[in-house]
Coordinates of N, CA, C and O in Angstrom, one line a residue:
X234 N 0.8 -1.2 0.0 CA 0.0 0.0 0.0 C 0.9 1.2 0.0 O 1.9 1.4 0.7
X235 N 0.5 1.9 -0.7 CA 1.1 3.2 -1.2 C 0.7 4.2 -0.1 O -0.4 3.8 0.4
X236 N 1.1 5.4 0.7 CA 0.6 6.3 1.2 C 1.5 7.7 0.3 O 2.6 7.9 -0.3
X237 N 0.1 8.5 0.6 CA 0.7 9.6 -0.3 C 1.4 10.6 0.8 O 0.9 10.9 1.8
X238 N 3.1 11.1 0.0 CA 3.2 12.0 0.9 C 2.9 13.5 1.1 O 2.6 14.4 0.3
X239 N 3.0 13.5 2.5 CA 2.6 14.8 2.9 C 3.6 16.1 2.3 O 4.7 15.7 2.0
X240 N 3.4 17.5 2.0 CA 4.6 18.5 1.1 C 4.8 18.7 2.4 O 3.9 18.7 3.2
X241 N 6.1 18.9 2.9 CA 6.9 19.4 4.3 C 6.2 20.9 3.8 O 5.7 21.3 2.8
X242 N 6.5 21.8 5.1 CA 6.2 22.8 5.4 C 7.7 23.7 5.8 O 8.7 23.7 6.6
X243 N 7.3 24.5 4.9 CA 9.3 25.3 5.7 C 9.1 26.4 6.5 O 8.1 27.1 6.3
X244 N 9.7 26.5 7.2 CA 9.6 27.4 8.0 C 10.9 28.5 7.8 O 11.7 28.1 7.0
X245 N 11.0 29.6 8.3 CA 11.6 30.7 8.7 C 13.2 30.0 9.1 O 14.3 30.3 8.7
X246 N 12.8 29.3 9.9 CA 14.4 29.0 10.9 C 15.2 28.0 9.9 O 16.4 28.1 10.2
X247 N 14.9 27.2 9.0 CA 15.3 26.5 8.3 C 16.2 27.2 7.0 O 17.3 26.7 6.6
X248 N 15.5 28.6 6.3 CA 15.6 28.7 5.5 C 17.0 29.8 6.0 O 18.0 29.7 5.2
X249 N 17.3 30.5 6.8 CA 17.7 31.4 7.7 C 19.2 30.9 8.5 O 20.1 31.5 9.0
X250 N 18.8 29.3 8.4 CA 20.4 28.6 8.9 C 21.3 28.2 8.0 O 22.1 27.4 8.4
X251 N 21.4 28.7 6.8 CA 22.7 28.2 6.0 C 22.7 30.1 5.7 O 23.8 30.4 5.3
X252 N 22.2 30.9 5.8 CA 22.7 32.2 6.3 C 23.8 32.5 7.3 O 24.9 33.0 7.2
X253 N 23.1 31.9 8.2 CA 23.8 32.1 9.6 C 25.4 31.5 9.6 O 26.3 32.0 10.1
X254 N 25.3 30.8 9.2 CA 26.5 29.3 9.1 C 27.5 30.4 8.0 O 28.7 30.6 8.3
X255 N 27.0 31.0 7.1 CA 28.0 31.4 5.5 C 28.4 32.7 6.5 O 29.7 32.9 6.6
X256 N 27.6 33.6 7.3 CA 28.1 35.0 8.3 C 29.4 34.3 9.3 O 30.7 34.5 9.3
X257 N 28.7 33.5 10.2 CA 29.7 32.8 10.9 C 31.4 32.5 10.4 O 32.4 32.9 10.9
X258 N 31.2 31.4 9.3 CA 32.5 31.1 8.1 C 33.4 32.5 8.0 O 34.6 32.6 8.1
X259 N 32.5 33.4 7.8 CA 32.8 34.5 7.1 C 34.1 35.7 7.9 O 35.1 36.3 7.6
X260 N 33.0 35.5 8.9 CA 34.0 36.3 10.6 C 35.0 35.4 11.0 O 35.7 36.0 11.8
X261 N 35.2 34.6 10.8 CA 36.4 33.1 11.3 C 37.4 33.6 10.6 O 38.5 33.8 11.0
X262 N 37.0 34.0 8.8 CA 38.3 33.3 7.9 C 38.6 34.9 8.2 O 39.8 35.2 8.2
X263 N 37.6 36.0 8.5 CA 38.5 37.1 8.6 C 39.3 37.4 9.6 O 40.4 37.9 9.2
X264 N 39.1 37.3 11.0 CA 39.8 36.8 12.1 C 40.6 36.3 11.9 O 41.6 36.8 12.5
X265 N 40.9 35.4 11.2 CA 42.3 34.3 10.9 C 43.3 35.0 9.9 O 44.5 34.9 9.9
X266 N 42.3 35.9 8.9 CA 43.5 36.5 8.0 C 44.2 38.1 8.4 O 45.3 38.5 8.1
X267 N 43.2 38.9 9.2 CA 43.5 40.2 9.3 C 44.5 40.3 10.3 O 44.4 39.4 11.2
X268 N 45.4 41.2 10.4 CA 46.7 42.1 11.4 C 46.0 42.0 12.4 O 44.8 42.5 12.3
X269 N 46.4 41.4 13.6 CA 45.5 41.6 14.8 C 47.1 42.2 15.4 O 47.1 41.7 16.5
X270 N 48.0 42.7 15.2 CA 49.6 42.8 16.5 C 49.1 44.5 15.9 O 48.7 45.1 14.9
X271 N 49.6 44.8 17.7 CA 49.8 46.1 17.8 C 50.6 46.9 16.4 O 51.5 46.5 15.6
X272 N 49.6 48.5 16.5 CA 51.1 49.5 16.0 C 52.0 49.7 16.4 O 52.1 49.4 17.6
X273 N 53.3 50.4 15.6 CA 54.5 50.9 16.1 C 54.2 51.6 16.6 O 53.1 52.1 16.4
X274 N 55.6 52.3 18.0 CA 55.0 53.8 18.6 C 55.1 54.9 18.3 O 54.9 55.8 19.1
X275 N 55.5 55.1 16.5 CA 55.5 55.9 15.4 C 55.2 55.6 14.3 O 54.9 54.4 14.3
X276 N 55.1 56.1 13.2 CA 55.2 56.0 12.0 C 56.5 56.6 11.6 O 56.9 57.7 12.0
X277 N 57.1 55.6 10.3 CA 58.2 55.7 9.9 C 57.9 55.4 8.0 O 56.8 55.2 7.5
X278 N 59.0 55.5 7.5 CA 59.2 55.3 6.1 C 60.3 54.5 5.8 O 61.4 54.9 5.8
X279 N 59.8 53.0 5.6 CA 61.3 51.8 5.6 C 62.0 52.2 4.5 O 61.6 53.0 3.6
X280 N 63.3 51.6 4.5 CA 64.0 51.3 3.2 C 63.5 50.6 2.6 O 62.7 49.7 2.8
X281 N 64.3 51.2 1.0 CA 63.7 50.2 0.1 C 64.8 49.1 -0.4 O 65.9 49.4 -0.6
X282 N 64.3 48.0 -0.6 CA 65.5 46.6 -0.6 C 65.1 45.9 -2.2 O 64.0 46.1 -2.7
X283 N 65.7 45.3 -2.5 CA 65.2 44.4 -3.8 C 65.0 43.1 -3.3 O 64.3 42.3 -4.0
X284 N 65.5 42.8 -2.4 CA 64.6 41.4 -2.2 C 64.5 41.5 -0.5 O 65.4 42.0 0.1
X285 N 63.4 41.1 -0.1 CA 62.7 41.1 1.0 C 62.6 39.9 1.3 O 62.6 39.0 0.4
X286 N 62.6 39.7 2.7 CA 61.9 37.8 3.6 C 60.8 38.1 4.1 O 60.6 39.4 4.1
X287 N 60.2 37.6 4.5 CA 58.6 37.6 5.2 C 59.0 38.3 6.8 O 59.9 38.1 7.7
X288 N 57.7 39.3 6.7 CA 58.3 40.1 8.0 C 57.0 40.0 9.0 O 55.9 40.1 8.5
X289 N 57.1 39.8 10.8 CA 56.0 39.4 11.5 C 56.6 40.8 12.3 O 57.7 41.2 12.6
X290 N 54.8 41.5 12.3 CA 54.7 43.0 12.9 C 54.7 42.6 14.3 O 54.9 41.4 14.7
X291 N 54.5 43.6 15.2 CA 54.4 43.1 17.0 C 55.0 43.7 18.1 O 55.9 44.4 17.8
X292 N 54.8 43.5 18.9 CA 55.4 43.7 19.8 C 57.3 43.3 19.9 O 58.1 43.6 20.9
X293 N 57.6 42.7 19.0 CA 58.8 42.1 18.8 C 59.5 43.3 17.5 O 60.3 42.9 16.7
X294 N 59.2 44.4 17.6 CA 59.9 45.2 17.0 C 60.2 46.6 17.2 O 59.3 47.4 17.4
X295 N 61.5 46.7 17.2 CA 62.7 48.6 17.2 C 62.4 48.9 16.0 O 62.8 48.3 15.0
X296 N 61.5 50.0 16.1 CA 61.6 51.4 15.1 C 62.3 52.6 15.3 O 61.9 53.2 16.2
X297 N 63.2 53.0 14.5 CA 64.2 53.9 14.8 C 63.2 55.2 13.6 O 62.7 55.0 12.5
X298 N 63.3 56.4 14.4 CA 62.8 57.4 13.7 C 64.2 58.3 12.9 O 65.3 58.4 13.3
X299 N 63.7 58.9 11.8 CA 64.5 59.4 10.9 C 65.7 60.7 12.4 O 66.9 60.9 12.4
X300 N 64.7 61.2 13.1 CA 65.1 62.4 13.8 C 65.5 61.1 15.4 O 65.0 61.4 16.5
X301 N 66.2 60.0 15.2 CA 66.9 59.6 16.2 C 65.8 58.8 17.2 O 66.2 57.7 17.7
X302 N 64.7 59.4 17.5 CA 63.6 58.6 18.6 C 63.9 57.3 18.4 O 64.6 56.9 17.4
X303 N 63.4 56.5 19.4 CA 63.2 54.9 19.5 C 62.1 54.5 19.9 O 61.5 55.3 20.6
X304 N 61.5 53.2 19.5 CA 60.3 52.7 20.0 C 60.5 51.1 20.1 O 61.2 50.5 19.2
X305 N 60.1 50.4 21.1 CA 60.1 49.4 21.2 C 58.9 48.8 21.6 O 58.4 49.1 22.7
X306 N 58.1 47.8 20.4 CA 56.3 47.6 20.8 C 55.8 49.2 21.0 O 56.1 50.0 20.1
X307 N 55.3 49.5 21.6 CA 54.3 50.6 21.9 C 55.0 51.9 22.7 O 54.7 53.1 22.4
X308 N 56.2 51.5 23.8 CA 56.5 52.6 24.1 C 58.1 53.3 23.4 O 59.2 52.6 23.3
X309 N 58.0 54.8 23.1 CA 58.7 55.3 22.7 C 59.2 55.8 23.9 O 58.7 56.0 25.0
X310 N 61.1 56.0 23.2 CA 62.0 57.0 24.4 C 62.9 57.2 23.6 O 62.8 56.6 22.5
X311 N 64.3 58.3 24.1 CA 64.8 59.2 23.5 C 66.1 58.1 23.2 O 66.4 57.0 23.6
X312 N 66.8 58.9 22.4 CA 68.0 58.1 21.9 C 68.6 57.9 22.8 O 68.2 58.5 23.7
X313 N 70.0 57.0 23.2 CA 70.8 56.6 24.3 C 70.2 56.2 25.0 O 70.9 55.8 25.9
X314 N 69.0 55.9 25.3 CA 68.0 55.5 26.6 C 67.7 53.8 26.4 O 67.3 53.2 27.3
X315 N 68.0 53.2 25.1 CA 67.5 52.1 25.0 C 68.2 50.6 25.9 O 67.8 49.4 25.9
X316 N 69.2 51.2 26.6 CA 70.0 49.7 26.9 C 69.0 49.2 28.1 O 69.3 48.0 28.3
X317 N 68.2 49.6 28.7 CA 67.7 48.9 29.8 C 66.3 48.4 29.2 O 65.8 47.4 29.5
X318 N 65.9 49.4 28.3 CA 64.4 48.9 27.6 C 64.9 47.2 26.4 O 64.3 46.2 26.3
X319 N 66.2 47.5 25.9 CA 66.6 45.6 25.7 C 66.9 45.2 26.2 O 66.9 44.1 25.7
X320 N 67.3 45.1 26.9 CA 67.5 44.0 28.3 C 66.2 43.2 28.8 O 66.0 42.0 28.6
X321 N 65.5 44.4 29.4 CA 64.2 44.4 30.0 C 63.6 43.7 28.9 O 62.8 42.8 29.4
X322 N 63.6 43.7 27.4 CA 62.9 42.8 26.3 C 63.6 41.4 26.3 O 63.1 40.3 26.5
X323 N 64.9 41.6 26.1 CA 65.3 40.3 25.9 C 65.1 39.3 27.0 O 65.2 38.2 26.5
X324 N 64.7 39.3 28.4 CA 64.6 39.1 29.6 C 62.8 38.3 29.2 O 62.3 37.2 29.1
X325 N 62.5 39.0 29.1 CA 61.3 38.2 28.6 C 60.8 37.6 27.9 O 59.8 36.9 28.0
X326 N 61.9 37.9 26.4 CA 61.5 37.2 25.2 C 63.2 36.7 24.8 O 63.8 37.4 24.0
X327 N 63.9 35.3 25.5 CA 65.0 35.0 25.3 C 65.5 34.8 23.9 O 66.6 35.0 23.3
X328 N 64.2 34.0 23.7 CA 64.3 33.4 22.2 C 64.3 33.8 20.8 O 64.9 33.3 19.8
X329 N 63.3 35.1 20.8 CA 62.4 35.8 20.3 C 63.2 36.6 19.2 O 64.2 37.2 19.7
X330 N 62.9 36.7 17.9 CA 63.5 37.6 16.9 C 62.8 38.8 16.8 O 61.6 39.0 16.6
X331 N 63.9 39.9 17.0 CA 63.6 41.2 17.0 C 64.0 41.9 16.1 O 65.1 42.2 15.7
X332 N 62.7 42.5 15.4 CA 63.3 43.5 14.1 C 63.1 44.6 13.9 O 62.0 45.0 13.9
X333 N 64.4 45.5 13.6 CA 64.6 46.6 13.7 C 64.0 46.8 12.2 O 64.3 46.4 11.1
X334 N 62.8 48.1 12.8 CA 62.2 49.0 11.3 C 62.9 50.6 11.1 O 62.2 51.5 11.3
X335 N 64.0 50.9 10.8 CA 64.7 51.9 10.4 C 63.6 52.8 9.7 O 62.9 52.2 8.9
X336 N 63.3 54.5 9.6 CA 63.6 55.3 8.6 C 64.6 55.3 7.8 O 65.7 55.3 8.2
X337 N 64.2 55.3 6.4 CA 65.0 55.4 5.3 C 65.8 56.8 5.4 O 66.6 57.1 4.5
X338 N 65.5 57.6 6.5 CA 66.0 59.1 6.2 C 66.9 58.9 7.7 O 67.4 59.9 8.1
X339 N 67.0 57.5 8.4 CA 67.6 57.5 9.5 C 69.2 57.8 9.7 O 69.7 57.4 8.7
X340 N 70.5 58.3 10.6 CA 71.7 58.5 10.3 C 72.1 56.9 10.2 O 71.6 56.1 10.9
X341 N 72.9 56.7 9.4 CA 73.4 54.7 9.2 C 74.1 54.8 10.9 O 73.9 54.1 12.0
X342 N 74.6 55.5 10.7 CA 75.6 55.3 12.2 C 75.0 55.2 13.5 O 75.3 54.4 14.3
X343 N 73.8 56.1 13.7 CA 72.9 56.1 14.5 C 72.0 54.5 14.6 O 71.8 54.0 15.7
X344 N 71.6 54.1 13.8 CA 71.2 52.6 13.2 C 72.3 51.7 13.9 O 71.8 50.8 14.6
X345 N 73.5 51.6 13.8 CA 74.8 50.7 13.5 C 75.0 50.7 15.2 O 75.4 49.8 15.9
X346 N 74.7 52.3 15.5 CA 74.9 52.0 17.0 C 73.6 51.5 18.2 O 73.7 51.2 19.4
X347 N 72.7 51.6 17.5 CA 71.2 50.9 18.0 C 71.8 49.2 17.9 O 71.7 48.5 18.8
X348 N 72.2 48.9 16.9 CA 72.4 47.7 16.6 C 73.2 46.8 17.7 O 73.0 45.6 18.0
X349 N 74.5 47.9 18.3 CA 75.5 47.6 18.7 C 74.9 47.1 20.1 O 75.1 46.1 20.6
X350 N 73.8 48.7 20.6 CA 73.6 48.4 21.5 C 72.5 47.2 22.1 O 72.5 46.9 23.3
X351 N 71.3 46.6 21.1 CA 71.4 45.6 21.3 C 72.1 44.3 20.9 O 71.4 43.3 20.5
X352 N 73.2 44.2 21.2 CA 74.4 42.9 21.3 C 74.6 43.0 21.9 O 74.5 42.0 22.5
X353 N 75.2 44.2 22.8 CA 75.5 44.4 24.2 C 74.3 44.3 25.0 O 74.5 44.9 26.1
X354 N 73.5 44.0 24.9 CA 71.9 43.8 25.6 C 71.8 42.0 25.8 O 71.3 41.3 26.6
X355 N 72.5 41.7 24.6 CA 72.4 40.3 24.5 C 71.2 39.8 23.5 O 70.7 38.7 23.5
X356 N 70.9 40.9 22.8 CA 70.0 40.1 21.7 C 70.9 39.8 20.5 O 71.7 40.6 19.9
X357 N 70.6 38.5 20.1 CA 71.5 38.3 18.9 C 70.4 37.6 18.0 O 70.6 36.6 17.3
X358 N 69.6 38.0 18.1 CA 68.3 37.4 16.7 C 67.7 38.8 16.1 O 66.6 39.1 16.5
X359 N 68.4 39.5 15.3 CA 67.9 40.8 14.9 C 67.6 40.7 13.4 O 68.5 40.6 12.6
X360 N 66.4 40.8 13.2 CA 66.0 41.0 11.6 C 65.8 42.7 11.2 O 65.2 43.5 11.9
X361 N 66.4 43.0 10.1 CA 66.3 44.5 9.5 C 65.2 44.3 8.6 O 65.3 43.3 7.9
X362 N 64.1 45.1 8.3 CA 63.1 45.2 8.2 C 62.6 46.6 6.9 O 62.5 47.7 7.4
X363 N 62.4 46.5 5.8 CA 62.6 47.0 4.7 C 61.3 47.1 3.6 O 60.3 46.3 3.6
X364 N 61.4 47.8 2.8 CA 59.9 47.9 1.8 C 60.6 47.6 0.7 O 61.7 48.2 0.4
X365 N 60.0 46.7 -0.1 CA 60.2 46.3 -1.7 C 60.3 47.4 -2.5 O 59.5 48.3 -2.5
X366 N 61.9 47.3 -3.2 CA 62.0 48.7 -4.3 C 60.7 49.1 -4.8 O 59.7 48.4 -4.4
X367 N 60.4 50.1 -5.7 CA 59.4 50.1 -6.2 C 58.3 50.2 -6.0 O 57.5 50.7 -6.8
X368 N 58.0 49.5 -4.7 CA 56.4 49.5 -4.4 C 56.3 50.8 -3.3 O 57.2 51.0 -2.5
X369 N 55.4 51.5 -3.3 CA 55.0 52.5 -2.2 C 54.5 52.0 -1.0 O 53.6 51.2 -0.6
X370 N 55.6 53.1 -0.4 CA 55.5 52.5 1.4 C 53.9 52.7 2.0 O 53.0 53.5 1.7
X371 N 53.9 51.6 3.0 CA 52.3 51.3 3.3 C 52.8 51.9 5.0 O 53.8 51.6 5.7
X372 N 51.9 52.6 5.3 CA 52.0 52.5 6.7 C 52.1 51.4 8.1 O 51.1 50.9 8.5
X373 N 53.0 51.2 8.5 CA 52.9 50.1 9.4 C 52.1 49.9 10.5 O 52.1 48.8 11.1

């Protein structure tokens, strides 16, 4: 015996849950792809390099300003001031590579002695941090 079937009935919440699910998806994959690490405690203008390595922003980075300032993560202070602020970093982050984002308008020597003074801090994982020839500088 055959029974005839009944047409289902749809409702509202049915039609409304592969909405919710594609919004959901949607906020995940952006979360997962967008800059969530702090800004620098300036804006600067990198050099330009012809070949670049992949660079991770954060709290794990010295930005040296063209006019000498320092910043390290979020807080800035004046030039010669930095040997206790790497220390005080390296101390927390033993392992941790640190990279220095120079102005392109910065003194090299001034740079060379930031450099020095973290070695004498005891950081020896320092990446220099640079913008692709040619392409226009993005704000960090």
């Amino acid at each position: 015996m055959k029974l005839p079937m009944r047409a289902r009935r749809s409702r509202i919440e049915d039609a409304m849950l592969p909405l919710i699910n594609i919004v959901f998806l949607l906020m995940v994959s952006f979360m997962l792809v967008g800059a969530m690490s702090p800004p620098d405690a300036f804006e600067l203008e990198p050099p330009r390099s012809t070949t670049l390595a992949p660079s991770d922003a954060g709290a794990h980075s010295l930005v040296i300003a063209a006019d000498g300032r320092l910043g390290l993560g979020r807080e800035a202070f004046p030039p010669g001031s930095l040997a206790a602020p790497a220390a005080a970093w390296h101390a927390q982050n033993p392992d941790a590579v640190l990279q220095v984002k120079a102005d392109a308008r910065a003194d090299t020597q001034a740079v060379l002695g930031v450099l020095e003074t973290l070695r004498a801090a005891g950081i020896a994982k320092v990446e220099l941090v640079a913008a692709k020839a040619g392409l226009e500088a993005s704000p960090p």
